[in-house]
CSV table of C-alpha atoms in Angstrom, one decimal:
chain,number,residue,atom,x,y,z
A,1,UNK,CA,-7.7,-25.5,184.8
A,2,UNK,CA,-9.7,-22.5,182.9
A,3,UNK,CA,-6.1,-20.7,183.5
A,4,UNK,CA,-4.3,-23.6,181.3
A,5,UNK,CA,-7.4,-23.3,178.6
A,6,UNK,CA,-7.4,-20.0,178.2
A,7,UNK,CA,-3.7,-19.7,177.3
A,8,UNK,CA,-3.9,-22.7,175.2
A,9,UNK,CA,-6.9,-21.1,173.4
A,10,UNK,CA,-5.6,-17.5,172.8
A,11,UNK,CA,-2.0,-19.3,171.5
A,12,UNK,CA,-3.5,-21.3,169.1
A,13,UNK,CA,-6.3,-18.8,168.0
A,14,UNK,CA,-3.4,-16.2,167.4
A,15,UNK,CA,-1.4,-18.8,165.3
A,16,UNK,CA,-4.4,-19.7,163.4
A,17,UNK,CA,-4.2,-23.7,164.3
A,18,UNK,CA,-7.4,-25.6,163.3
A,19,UNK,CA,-6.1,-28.1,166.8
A,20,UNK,CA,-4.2,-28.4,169.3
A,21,UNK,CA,-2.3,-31.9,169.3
A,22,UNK,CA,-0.2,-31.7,172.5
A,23,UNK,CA,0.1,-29.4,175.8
A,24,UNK,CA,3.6,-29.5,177.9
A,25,UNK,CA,3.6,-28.3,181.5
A,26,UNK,CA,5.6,-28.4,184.2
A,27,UNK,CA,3.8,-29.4,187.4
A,28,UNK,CA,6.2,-28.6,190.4
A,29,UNK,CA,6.2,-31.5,193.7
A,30,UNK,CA,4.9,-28.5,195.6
A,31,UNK,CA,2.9,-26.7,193.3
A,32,UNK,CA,-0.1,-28.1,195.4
A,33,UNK,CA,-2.0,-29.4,191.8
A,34,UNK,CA,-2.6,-33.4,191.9
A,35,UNK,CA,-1.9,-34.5,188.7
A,36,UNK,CA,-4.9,-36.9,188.5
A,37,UNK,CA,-7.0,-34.0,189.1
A,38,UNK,CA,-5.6,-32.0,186.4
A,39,UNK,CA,-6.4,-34.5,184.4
A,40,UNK,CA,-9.8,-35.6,184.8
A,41,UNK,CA,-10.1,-31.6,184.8
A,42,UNK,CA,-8.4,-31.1,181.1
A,43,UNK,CA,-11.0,-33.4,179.7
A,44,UNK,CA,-13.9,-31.7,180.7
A,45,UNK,CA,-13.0,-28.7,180.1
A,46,UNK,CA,-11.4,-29.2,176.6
A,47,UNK,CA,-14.2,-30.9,175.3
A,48,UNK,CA,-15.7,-29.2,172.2
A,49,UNK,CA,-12.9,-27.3,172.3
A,50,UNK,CA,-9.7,-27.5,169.4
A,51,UNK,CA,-8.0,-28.8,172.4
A,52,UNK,CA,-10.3,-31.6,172.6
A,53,UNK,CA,-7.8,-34.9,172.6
A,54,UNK,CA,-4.6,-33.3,173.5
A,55,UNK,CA,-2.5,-35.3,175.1
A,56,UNK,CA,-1.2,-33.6,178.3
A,57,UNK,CA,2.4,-33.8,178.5
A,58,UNK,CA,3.2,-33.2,182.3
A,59,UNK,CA,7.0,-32.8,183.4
A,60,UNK,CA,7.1,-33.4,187.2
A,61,UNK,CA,10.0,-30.8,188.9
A,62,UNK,CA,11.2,-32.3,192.0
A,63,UNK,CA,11.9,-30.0,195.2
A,64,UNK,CA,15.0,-29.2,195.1
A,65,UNK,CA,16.7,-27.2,198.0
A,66,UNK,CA,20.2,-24.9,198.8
A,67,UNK,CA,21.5,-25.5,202.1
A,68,UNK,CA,21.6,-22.4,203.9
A,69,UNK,CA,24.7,-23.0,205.9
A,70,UNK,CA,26.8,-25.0,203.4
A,71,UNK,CA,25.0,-24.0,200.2
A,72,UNK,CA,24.9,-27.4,198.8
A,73,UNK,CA,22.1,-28.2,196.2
A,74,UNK,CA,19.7,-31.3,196.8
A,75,UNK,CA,17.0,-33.1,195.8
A,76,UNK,CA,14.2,-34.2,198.0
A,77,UNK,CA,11.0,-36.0,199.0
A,78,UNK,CA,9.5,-33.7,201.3
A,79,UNK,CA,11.9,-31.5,203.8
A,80,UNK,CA,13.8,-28.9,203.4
A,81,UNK,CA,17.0,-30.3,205.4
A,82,UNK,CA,20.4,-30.1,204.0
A,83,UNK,CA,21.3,-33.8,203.1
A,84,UNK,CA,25.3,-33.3,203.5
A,85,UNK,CA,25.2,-30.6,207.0
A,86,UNK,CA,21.5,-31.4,208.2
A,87,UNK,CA,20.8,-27.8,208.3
A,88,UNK,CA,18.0,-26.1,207.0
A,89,UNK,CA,17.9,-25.0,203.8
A,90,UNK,CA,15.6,-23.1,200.9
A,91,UNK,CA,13.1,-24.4,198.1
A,92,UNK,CA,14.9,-23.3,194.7
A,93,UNK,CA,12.5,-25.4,192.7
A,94,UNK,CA,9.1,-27.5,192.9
A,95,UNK,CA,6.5,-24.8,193.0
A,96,UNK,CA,6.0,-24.5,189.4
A,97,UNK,CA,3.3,-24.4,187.5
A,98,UNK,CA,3.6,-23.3,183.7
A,99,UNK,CA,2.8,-24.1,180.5
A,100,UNK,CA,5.8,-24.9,178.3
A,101,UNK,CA,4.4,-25.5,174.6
A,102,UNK,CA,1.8,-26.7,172.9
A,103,UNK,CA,1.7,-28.2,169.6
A,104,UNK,CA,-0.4,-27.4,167.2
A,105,UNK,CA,-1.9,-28.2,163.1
B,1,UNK,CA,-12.3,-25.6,187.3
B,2,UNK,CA,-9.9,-25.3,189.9
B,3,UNK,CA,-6.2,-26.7,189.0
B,4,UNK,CA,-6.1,-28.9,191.9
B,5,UNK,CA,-9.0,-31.3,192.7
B,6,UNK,CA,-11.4,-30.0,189.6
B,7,UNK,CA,-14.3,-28.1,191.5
B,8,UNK,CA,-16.0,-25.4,189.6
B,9,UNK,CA,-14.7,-22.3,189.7
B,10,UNK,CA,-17.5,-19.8,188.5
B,11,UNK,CA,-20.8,-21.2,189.4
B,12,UNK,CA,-22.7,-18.9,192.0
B,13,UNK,CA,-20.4,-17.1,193.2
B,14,UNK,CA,-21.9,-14.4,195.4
B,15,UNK,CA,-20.1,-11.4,197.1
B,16,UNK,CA,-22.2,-9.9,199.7
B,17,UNK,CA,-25.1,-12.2,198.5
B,18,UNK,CA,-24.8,-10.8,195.1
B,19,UNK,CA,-24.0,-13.0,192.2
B,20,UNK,CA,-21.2,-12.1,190.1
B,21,UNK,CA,-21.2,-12.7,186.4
B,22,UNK,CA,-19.9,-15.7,185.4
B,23,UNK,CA,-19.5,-14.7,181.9
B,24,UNK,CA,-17.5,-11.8,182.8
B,25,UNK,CA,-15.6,-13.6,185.7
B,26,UNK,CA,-14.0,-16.3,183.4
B,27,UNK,CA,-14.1,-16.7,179.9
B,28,UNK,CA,-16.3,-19.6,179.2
B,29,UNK,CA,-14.3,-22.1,177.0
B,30,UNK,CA,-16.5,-22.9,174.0
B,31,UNK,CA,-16.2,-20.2,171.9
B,32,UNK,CA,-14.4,-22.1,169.2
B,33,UNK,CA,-17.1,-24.4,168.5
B,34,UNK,CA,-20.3,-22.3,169.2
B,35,UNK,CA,-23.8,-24.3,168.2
B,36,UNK,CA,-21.6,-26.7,166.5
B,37,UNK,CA,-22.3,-30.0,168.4
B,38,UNK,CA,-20.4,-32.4,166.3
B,39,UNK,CA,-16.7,-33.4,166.4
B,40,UNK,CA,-16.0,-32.5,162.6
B,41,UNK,CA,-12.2,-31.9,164.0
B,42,UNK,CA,-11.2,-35.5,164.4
B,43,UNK,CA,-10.9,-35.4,160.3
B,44,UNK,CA,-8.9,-32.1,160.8
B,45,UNK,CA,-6.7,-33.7,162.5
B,46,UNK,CA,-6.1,-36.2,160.0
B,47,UNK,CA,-2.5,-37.2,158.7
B,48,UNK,CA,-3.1,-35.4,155.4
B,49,UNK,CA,-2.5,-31.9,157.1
B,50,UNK,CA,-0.2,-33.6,159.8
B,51,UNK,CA,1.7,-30.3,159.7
B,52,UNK,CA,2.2,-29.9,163.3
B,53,UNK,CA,3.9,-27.0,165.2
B,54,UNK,CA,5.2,-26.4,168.4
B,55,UNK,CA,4.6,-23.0,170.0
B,56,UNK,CA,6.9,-22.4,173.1
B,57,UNK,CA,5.0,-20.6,175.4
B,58,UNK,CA,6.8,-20.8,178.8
B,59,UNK,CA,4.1,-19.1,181.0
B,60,UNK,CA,3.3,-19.4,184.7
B,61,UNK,CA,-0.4,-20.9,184.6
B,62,UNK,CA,-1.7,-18.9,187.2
B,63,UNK,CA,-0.2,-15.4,185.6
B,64,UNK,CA,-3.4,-14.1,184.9
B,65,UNK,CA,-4.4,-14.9,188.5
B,66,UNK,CA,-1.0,-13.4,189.5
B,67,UNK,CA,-1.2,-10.6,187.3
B,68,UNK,CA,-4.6,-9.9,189.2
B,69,UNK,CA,-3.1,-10.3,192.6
B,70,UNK,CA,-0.6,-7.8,192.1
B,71,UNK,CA,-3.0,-5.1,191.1
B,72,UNK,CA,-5.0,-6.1,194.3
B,73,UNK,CA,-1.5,-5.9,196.2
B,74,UNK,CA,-0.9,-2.5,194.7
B,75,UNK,CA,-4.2,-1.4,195.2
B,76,UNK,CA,-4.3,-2.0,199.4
B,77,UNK,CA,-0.7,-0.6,199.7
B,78,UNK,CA,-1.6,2.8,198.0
B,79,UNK,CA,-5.0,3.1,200.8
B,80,UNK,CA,-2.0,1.6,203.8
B,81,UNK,CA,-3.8,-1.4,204.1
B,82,UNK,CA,-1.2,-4.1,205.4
B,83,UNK,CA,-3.3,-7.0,204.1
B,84,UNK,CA,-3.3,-11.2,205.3
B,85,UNK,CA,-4.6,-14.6,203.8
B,86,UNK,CA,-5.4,-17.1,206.0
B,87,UNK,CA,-5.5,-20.5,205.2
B,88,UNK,CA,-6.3,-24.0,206.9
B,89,UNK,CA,-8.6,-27.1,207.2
B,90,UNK,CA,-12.2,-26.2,208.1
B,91,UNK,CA,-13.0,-25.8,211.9
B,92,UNK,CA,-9.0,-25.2,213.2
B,93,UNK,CA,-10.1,-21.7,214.1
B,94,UNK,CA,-9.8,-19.1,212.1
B,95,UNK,CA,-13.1,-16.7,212.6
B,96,UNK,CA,-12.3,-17.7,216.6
B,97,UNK,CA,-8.7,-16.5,215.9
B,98,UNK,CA,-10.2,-13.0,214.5
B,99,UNK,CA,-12.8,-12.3,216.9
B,100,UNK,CA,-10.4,-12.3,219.7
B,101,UNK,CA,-7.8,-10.3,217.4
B,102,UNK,CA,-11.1,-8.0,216.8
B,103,UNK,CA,-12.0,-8.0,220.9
B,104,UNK,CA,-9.3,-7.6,221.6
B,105,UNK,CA,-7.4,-5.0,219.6
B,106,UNK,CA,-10.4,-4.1,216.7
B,107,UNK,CA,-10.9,-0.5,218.9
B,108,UNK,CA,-7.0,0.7,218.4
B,109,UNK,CA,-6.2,-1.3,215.0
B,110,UNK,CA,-9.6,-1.1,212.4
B,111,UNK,CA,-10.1,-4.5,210.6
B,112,UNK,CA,-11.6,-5.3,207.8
B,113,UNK,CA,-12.7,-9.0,207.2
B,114,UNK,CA,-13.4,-10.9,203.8
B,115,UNK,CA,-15.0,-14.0,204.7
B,116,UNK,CA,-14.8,-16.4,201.4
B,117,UNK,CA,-16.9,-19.8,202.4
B,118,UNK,CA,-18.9,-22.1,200.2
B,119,UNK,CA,-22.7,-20.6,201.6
B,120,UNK,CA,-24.2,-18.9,204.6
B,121,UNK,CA,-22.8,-16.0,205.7
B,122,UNK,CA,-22.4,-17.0,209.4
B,123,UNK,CA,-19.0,-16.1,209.5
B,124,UNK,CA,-19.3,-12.6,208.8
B,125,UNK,CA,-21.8,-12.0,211.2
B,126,UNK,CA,-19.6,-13.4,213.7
B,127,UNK,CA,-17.2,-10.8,212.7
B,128,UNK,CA,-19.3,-7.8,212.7
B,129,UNK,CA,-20.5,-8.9,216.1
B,130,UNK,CA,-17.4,-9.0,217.3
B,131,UNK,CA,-16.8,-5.3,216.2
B,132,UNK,CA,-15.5,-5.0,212.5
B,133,UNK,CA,-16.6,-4.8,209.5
B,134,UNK,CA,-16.7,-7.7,206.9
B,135,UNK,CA,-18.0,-8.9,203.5
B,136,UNK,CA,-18.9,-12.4,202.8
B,137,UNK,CA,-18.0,-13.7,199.6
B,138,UNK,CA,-19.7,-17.3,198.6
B,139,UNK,CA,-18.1,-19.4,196.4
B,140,UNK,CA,-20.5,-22.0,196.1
B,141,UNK,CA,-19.0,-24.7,194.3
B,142,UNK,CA,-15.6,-23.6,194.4
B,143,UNK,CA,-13.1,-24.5,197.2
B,144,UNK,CA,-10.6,-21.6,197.2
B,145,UNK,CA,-10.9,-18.0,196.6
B,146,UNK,CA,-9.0,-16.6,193.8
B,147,UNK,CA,-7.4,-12.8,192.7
B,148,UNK,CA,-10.3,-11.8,190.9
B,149,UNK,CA,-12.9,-12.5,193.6
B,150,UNK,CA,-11.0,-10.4,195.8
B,151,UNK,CA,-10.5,-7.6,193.4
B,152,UNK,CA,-14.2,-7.5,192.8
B,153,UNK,CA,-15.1,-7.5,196.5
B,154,UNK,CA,-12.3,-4.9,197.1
B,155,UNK,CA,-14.7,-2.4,194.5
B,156,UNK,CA,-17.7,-2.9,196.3
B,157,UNK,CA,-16.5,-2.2,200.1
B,158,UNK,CA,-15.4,1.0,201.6
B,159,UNK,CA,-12.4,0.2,203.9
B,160,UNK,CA,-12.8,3.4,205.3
B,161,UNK,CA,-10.2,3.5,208.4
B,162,UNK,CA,-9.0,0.2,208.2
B,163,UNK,CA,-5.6,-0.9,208.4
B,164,UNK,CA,-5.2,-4.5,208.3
B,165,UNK,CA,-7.6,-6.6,206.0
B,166,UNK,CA,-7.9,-10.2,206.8
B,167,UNK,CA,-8.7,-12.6,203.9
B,168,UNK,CA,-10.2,-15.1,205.4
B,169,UNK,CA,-10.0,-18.4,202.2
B,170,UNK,CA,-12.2,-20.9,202.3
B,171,UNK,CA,-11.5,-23.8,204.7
B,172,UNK,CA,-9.4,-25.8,202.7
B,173,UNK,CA,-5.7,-26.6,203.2
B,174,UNK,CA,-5.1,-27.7,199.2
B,175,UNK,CA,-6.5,-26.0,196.8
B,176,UNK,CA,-6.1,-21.8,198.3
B,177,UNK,CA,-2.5,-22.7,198.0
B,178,UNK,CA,-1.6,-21.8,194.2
B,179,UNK,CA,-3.7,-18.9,194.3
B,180,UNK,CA,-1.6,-15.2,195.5
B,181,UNK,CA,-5.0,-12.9,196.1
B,182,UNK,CA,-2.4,-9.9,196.8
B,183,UNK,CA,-1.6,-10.0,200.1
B,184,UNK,CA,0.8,-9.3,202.0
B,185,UNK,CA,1.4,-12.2,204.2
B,186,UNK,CA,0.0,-16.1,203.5
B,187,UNK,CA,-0.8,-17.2,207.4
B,188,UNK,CA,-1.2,-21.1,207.8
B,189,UNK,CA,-3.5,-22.3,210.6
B,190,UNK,CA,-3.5,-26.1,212.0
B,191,UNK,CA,-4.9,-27.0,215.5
B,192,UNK,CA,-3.9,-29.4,218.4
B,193,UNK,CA,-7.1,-31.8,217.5
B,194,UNK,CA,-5.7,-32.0,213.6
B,195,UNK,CA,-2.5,-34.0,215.0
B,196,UNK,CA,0.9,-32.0,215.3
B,197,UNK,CA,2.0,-33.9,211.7
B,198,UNK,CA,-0.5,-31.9,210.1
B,199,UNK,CA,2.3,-29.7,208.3
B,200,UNK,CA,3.8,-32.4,206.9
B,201,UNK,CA,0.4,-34.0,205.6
B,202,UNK,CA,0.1,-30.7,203.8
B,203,UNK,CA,3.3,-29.6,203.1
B,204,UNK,CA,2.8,-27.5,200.2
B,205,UNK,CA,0.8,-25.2,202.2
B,206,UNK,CA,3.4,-24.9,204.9
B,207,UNK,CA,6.1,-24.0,202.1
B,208,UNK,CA,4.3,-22.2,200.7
B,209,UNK,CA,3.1,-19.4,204.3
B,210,UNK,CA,5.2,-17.2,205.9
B,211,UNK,CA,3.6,-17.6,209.1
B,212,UNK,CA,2.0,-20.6,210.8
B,213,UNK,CA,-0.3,-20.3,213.9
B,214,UNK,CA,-0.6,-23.2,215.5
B,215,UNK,CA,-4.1,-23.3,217.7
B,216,UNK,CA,-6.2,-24.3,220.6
B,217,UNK,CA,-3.1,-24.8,222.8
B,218,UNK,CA,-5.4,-25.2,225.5
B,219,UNK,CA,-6.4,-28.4,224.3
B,220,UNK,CA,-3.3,-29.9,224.6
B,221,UNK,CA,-3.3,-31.6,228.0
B,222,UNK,CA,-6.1,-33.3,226.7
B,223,UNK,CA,-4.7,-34.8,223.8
B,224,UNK,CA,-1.7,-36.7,222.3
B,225,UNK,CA,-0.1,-33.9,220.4
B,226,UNK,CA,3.7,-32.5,221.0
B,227,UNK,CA,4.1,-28.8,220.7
B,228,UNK,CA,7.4,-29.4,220.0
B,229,UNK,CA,7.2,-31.9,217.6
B,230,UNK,CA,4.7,-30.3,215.6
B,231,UNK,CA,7.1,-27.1,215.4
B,232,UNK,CA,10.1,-28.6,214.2
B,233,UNK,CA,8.1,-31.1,211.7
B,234,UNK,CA,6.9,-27.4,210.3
B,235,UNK,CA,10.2,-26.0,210.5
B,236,UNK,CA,11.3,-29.3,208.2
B,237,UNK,CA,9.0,-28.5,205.6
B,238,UNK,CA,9.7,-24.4,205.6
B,239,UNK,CA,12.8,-23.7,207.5
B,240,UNK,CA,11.5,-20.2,207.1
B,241,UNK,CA,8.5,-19.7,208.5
B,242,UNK,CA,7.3,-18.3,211.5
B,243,UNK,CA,5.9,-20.1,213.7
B,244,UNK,CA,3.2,-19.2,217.1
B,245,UNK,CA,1.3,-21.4,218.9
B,246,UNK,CA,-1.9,-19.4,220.2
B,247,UNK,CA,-5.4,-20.1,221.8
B,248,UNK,CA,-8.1,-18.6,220.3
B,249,UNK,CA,-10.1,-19.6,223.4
B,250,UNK,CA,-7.7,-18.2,226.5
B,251,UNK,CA,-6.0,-15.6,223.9
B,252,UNK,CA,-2.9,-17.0,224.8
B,253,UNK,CA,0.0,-17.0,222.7
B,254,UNK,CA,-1.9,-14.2,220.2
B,255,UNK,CA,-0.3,-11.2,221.1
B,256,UNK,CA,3.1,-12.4,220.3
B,257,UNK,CA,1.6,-13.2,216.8
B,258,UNK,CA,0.0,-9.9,217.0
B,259,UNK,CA,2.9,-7.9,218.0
B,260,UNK,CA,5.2,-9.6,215.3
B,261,UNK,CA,3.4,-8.5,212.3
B,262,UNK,CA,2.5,-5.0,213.2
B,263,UNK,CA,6.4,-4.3,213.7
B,264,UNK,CA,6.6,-6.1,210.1
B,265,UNK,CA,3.9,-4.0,208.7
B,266,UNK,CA,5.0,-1.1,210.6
B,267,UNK,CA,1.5,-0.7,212.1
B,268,UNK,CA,1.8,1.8,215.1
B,269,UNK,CA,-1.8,1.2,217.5
């Protein structure tokens, strides 16, 4: 959480923002962060801060996977198994964890 | 405040029973509004200057973590230190797992252990008595061990002879997930007690190791838990990863693990 703050921070410090209105991030299925906790984290960290009442914009990225025998793409809940062959296949998405924008005044 | 369940991250932290500096460790996050206790920025924010802005940014969170990693990566690579995380719920077995690893090969193949747990150093006294050498890092209130912890530790030891450096994380199968402290390979541990659909209870773990051990075999004519099963639930998850089943009681199992990454790390005993 002190990783998101300080980026958001140092952005709006260097484009002189008296506050920081919104944060956008894009939280991955298998990122291993719980959303909840990110949260409850943002607002004790922001407070007193000119982040203080951002409203956290959080894009959840599915896990997506590419078949390794038949190179399909899917989506998916939680295995890594080609839906059209049944073989195994490779995450290509779902462990992100960035920070996309923030908006600023 | 870790990203996951919200512990702190920098309270008393020791490495080696010293404290590290908390100011210098993270920046604290109140320098904007320093000695100023009320909220005079709700008016700022009022529709009169409603001028706002977006700023694309499009940054990995955990860069500066990564960023830290990579120099610790770097940094063991230059000395030919092949270097491991290890990762799982507390009490599967992973200071069992090194002292037979130590016993067993510690005299052809020097170790050097970083034990991260939340207090007492018990742990690396196990490991010293076992025959290598080790530094505790306590996180106190934190549940995972991050980059910069390990890069500080890595300045205050001497890893003299060693080869292979064992990061041992806290016990935690979460939170140590997100968190690249440099090394070389990210080693998953569950145990026949957990339940063999333990990888896909924490499947973002699993993804995310290249190896899984998969302990206290022995146990398993005791219990209700399929070998089998349990490898090709894993295999599910990360079609990837490698997979050994070991005891860290009979040492069964451990030397094919053993053999495996040495030939990866080109490590000649």
């Amino acid at each position: 959480m002190m990783s998101i703050m300080d980026i958001v921070l140092k952005t709006a410090e260097e484009e002189q923002a008296k506050s920081v209105s919104r944060i956008s991030l894009e939280v991955g299925a298998k990122s291993g962060v719980v959303v909840d906790a990110l949260e409850f984290a943002f607002d004790m960290v922001s407070r007193e801060t000119i982040a203080e009442n951002a409203v956290l914009d959080i894009e959840y990225v599915p896990l997506k996977g590419e078949c390794l025998s038949c190179g399909c793409l899917f989506e998916s809940k939680e295995f890594l198994i080609c839906s059209k062959c049944g073989n195994f296949a490779r995450a290509i998405s779902g462990q992100e964890l960035n920070i996309k924008s923030i908006e600023v005044k | 405040m870790c990203l996951e369940c919200g512990c702190s991250e920098t309270e008393g932290v020791t490495i080696d029973g010293d404290p590290i500096d908390a100011k210098e460790h993270k920046h604290h996050h109140r320098h904007d509004h320093q000695g100023d206790h009320h909220h005079h920025h709700e008016h700022d924010n009022s529709h009169s200057d409603g001028d706002a802005r977006e700023i694309a940014i499009k940054q990995n969170i955990l860069e500066k973590n990564d960023h830290i990693a990579e120099h610790n990566r770097q940094h063991l690579r230059s000395l030919g230190v092949f270097s491991m995380n290890w990762i799982s719920a507390p009490g599967s077995g992973k200071t069992a797992l090194l002292e037979c690893m130590i016993r067993e090969y510690g005299a052809k193949l020097p170790i050097f252990v970083i034990e991260g747990d939340q207090q007492t150093d018990n742990d690396s006294r196990r490991i010293v008595d076992a025959g290598a050498k080790a530094l505790q890092i306590n996180t106190g209130a934190a549940c995972h061990l991050d980059a910069e912890m390990i890069h500080r530790a890595l300045h205050k030891v001497d890893l003299g002879e060693s080869r292979l450096l064992v990061i041992e994380n806290v016990g935690n199968m979460v939170c140590p997930t997100a968190y690249d402290l440099g090394e070389d390979l990210k080693v998953a541990i569950v145990s026949s007690p957990e339940g063999e659909d333990k990888p896909v209870k924490y499947p973002d773990l699993i993804l995310a190791a290249d190896v899984l051990l998969i302990n206290k075999t022995d146990l398993i004519p005791y219990l209700d838990f399929d070998l089998e099963n349990c490898v090709r639930l894993a295999k599910q998850v990360n079609p990837q990863i490698t997979i050994f089943p070991v005891s860290a009681k009979t040492g069964e199992g451990f030397k094919a693990f053993f053999d495996w990454f040495c030939q990866k790390a080109d490590l000649q005993l």
